[in-house]
mmCIF file of C-alpha atoms and ligand atoms in Angstrom:
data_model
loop_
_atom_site.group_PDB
_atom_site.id
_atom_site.type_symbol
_atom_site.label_atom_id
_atom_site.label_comp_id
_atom_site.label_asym_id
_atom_site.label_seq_id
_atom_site.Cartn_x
_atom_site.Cartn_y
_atom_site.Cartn_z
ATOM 1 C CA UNK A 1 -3.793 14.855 8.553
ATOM 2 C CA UNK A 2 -1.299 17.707 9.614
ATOM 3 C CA UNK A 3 1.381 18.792 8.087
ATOM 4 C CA UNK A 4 3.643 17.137 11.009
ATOM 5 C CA UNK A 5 1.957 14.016 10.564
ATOM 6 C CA UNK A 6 3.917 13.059 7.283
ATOM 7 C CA UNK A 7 5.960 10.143 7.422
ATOM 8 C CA UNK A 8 5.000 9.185 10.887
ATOM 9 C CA UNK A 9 2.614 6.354 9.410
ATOM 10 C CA UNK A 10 2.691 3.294 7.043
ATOM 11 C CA UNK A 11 1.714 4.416 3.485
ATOM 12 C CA UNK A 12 -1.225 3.465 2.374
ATOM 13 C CA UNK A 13 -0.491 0.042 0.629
ATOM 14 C CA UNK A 14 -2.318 0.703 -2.799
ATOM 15 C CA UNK A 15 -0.480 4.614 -3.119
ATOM 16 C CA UNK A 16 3.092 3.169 -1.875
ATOM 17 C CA UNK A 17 4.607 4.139 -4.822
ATOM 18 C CA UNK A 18 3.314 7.143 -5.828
ATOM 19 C CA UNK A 19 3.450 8.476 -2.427
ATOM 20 C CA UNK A 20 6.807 7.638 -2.028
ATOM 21 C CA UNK A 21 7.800 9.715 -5.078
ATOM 22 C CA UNK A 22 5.470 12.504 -4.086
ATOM 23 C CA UNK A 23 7.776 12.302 -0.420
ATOM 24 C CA UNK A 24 11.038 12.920 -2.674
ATOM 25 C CA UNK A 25 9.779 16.135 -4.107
ATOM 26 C CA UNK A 26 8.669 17.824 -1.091
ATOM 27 C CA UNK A 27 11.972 16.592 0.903
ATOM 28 C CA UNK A 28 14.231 17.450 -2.352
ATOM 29 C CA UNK A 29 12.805 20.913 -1.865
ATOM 30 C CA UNK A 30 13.434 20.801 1.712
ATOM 31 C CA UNK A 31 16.876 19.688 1.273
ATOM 32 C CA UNK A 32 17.673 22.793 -1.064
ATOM 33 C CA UNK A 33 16.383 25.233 1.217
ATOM 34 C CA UNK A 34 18.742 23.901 3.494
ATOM 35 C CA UNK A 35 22.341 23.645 1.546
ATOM 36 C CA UNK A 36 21.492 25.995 -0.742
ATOM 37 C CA UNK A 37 19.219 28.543 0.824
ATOM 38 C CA UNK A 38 16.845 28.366 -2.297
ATOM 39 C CA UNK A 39 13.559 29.882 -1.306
ATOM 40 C CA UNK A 40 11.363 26.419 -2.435
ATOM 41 C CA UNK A 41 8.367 25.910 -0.791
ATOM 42 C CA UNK A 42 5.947 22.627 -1.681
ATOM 43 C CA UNK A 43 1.862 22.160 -1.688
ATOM 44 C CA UNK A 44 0.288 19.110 -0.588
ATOM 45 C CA UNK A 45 -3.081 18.899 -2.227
ATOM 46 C CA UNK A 46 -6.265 16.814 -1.372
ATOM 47 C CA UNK A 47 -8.040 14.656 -3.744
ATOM 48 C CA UNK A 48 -8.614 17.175 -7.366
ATOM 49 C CA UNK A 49 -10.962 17.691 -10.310
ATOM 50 C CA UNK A 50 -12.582 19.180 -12.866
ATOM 51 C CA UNK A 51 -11.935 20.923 -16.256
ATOM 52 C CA UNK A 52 -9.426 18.385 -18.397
ATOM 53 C CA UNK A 53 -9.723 15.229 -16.350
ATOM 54 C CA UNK A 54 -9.144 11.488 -16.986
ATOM 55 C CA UNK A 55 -11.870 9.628 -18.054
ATOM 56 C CA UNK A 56 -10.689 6.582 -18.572
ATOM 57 C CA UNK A 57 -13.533 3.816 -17.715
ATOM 58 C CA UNK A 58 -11.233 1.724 -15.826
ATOM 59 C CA UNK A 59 -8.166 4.427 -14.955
ATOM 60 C CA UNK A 60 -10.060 7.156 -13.737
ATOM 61 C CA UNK A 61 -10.543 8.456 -10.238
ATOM 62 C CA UNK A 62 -13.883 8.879 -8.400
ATOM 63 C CA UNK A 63 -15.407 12.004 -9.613
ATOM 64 C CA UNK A 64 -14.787 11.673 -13.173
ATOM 65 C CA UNK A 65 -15.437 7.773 -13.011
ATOM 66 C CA UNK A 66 -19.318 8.874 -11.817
ATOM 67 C CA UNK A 67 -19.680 11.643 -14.349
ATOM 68 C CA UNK A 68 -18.801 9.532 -16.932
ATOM 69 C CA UNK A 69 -20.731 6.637 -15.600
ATOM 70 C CA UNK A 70 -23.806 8.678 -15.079
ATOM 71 C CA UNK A 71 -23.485 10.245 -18.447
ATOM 72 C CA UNK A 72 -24.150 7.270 -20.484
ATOM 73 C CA UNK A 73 -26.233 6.004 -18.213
ATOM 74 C CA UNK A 74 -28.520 9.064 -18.711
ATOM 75 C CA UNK A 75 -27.720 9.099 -22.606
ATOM 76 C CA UNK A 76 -28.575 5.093 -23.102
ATOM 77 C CA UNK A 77 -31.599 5.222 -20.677
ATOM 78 C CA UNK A 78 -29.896 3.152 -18.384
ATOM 79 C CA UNK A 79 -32.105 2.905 -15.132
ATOM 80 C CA UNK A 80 -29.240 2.160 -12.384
ATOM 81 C CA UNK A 81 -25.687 3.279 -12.061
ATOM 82 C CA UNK A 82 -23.347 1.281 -10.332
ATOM 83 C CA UNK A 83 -21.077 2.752 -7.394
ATOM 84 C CA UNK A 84 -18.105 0.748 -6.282
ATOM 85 C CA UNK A 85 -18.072 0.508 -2.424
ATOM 86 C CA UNK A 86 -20.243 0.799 -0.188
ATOM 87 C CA UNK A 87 -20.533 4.601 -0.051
ATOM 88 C CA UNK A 88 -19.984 5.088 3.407
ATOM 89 C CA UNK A 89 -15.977 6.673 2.905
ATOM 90 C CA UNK A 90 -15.366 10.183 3.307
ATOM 91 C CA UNK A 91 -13.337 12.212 1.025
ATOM 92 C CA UNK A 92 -12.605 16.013 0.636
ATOM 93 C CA UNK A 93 -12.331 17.151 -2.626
ATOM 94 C CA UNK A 94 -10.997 20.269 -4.648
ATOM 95 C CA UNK A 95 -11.444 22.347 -7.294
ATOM 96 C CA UNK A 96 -8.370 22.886 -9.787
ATOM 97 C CA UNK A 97 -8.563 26.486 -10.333
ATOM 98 C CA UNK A 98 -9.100 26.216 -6.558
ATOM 99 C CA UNK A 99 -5.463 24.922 -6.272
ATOM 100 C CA UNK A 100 -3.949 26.917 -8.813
ATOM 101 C CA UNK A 101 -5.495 30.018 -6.804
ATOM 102 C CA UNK A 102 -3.665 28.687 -3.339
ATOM 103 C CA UNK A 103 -0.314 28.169 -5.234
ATOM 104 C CA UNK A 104 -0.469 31.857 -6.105
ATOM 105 C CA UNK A 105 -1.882 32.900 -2.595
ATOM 106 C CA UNK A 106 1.380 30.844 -0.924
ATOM 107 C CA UNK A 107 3.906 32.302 -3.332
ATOM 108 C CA UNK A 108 3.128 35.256 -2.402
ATOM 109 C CA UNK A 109 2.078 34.561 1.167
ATOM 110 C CA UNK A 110 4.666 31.886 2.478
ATOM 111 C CA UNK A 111 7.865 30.672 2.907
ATOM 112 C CA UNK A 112 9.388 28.084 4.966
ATOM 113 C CA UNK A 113 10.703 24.602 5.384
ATOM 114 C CA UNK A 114 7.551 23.048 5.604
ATOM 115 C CA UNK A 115 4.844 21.870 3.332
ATOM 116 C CA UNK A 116 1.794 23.646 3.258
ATOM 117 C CA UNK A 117 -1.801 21.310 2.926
ATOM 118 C CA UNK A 118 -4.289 22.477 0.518
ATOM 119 C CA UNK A 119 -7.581 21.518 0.840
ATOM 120 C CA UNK A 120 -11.549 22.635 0.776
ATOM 121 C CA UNK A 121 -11.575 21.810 4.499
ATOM 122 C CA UNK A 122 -14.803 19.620 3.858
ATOM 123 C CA UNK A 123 -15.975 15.968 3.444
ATOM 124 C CA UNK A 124 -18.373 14.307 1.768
ATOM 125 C CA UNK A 125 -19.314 10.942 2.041
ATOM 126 C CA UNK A 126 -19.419 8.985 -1.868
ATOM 127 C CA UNK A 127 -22.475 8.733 -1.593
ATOM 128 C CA UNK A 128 -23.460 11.994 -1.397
ATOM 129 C CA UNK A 129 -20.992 12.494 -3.836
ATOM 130 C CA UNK A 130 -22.521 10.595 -6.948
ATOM 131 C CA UNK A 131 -26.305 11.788 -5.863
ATOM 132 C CA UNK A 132 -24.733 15.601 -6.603
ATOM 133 C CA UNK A 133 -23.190 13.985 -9.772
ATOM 134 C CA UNK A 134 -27.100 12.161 -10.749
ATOM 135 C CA UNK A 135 -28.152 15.929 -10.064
ATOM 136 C CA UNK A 136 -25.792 17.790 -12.049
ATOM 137 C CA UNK A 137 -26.466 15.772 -14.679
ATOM 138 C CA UNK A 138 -29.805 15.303 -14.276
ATOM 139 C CA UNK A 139 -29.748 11.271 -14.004
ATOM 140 C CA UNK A 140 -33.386 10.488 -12.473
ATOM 141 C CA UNK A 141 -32.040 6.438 -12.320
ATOM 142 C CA UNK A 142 -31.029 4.981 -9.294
ATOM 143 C CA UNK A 143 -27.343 4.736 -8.028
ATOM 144 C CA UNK A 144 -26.897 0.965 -6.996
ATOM 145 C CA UNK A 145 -23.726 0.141 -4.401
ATOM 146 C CA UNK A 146 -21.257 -2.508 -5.182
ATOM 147 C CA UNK A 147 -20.377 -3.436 -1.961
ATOM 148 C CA UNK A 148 -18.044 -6.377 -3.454
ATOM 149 C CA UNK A 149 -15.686 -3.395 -4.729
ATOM 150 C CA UNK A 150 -13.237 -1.759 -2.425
ATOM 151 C CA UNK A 151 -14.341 1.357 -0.344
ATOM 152 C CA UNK A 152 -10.212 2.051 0.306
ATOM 153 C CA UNK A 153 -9.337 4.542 3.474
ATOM 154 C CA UNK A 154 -12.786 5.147 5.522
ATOM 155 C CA UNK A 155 -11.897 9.070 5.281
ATOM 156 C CA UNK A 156 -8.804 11.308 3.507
ATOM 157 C CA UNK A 157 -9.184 14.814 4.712
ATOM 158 C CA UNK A 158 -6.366 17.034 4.840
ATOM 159 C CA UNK A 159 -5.337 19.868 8.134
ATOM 160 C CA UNK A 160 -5.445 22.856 6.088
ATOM 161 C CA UNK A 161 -5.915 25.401 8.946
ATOM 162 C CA UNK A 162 -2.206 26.667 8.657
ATOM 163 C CA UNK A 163 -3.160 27.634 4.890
ATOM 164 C CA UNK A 164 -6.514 28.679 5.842
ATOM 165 C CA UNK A 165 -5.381 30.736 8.891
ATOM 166 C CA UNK A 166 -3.214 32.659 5.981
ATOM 167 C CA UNK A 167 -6.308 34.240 4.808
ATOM 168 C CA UNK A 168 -6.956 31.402 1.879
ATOM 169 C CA UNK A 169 -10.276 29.858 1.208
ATOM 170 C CA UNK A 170 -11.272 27.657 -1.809
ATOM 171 C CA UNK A 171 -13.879 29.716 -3.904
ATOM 172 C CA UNK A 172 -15.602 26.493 -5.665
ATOM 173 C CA UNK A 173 -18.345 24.829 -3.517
ATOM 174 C CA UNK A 174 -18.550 20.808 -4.614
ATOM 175 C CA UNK A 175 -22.004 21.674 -6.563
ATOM 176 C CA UNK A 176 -20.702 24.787 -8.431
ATOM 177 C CA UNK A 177 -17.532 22.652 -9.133
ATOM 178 C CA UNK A 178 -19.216 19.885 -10.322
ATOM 179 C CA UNK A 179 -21.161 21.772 -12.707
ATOM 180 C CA UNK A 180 -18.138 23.840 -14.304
ATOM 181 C CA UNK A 181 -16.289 20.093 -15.226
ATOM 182 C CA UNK A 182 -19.453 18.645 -16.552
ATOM 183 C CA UNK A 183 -19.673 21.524 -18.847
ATOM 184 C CA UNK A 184 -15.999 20.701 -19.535
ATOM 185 C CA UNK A 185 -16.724 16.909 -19.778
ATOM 186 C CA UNK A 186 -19.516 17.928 -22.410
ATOM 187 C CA UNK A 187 -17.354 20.519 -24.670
ATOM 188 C CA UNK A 188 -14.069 17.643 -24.817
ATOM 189 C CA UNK A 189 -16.644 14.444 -25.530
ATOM 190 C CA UNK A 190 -19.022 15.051 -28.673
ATOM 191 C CA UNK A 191 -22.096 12.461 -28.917
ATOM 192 C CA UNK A 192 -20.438 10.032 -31.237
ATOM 193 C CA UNK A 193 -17.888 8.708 -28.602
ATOM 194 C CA UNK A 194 -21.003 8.183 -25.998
ATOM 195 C CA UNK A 195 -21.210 4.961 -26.360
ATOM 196 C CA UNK A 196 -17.746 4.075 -26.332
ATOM 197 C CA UNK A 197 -16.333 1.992 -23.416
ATOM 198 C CA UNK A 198 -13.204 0.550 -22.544
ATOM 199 C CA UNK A 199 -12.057 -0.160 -26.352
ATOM 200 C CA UNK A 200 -11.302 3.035 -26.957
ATOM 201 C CA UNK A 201 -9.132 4.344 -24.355
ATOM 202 C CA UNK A 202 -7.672 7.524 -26.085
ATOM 203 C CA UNK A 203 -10.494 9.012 -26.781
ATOM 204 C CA UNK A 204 -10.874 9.538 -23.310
ATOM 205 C CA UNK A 205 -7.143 9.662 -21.944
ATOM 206 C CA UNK A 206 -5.982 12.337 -20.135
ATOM 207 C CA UNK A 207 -3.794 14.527 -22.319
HETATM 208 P P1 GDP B 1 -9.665 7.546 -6.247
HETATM 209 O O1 GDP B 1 -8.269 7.972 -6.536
HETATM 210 O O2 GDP B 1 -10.691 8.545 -6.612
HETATM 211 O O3 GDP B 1 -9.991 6.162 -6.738
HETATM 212 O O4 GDP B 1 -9.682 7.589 -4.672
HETATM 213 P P2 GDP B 1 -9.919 6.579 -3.494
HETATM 214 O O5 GDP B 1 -9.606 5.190 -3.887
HETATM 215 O O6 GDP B 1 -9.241 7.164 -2.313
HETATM 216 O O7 GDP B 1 -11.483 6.739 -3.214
HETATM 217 C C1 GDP B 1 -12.462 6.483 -4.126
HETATM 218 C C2 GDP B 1 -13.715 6.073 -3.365
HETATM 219 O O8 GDP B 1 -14.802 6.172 -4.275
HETATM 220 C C3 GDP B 1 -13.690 4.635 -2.872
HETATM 221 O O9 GDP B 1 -14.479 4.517 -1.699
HETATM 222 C C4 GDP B 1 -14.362 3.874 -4.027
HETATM 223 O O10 GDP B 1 -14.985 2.664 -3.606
HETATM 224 C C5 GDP B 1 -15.413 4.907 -4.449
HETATM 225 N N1 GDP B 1 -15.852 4.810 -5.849
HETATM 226 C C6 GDP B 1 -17.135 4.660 -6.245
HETATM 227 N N2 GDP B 1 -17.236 4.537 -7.571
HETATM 228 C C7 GDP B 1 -15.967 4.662 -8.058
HETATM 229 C C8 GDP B 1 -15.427 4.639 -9.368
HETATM 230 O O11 GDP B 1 -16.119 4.471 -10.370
HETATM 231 N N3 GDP B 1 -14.086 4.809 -9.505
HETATM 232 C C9 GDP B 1 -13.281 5.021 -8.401
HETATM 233 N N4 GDP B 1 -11.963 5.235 -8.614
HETATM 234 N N5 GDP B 1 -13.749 5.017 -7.135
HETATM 235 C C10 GDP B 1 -15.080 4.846 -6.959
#
């Protein structure tokens, strides 16, 4: 999706909301540029993680979902993991640091009434992604599919070629990312709250 391609679509039905609030901000800094000449400029980024994300058992997005899931799976000797979907969607993901680098790089780089997308530029299929999870982690179970869970959009993968032909480039490949939040995941989560599912939601609760 290109920059030009926002709001020429139907939102996607289970992000309505969000995305319509997400809309606001980019066109309220739009709209200042405009009456006020304020220099605002917005970022669009693609799907996120690593150090200090949710981990929530039911609240959690995909990457930190897996790590988790794989975690105690690996920790109670658990021989299968379970993957909602069917494994088959696409989705591009990025490193935090990754995105706080590009805000920097377009502060200093852009300006203009447009948005700018911010992405790695690459897909992976979730598949893919929860086998690099099993290996980060070392997991040597097998990841089973629940097909009866949704798989959501087939792919989500951002234009990012008017940041990229900037001079920007993520630094974090998916592997070396994955690695630096598991080491994260392991410093925030001490053995005793292992075993620990939905019950106890703050101890895992994005702060
Ligand atoms: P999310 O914000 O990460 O949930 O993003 P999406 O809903 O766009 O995509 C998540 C994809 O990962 C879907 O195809 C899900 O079926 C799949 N998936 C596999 N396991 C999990 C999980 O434990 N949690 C979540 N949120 N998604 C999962």
């Amino acid at each position: 999706m290109s920059e030009d391609q926002l709001l020429t679509g139907e939102l996607e039905p289970t992000n309505e909301w969000y995305a319509v609030a997400k809309i606001a901000g980019l066109k309220l800094c739009e709209a200042y540029r405009r009456q006020y000449g304020s220099d605002f400029i917005s970022v669009m980024p693609t799907n996120l993680y690593g150090p200090g994300d949710n981990y929530h058992p039911d609240h959690s997005h995909v990457l930190p979902a897996l790590i988790r899931r794989v975690h105690e799976a690996k920790h109670q000797g658990a021989p299968t993991v379970t993957v909602w979907g069917t494994g088959t969607p696409r989705r591009e993901f990025l490193f935090v640091d990754d995105l706080a680098d590009a805000c920097v790089f377009v502060l200093e780089h852009y300006t203009g009434d447009s948005h700018l997308n911010v992405g790695s530029g690459e897909e992976v299929t979730i598949a893919d992604a929860a086998k690099l999870i099993a290996e980060v982690i070392d997991y040597k179970g097998k990841l089973i599919f629940d097909a009866s869970r949704p798989d959501g959009t087939p792919r989500k993968l951002l234009e990012s070629s008017r940041l990229m032909e900037m001079g920007w480039r993520p630094r974090t490949s998916l592997l070396e990312g994955l690695k630096l939040t598991y080491s994260d995941f392991m410093t925030r989560f001490p053995k005793r709250a292992l075993s620990r599912t939905a019950q106890t939601p703050s101890l895992y609760a994005s702060k």
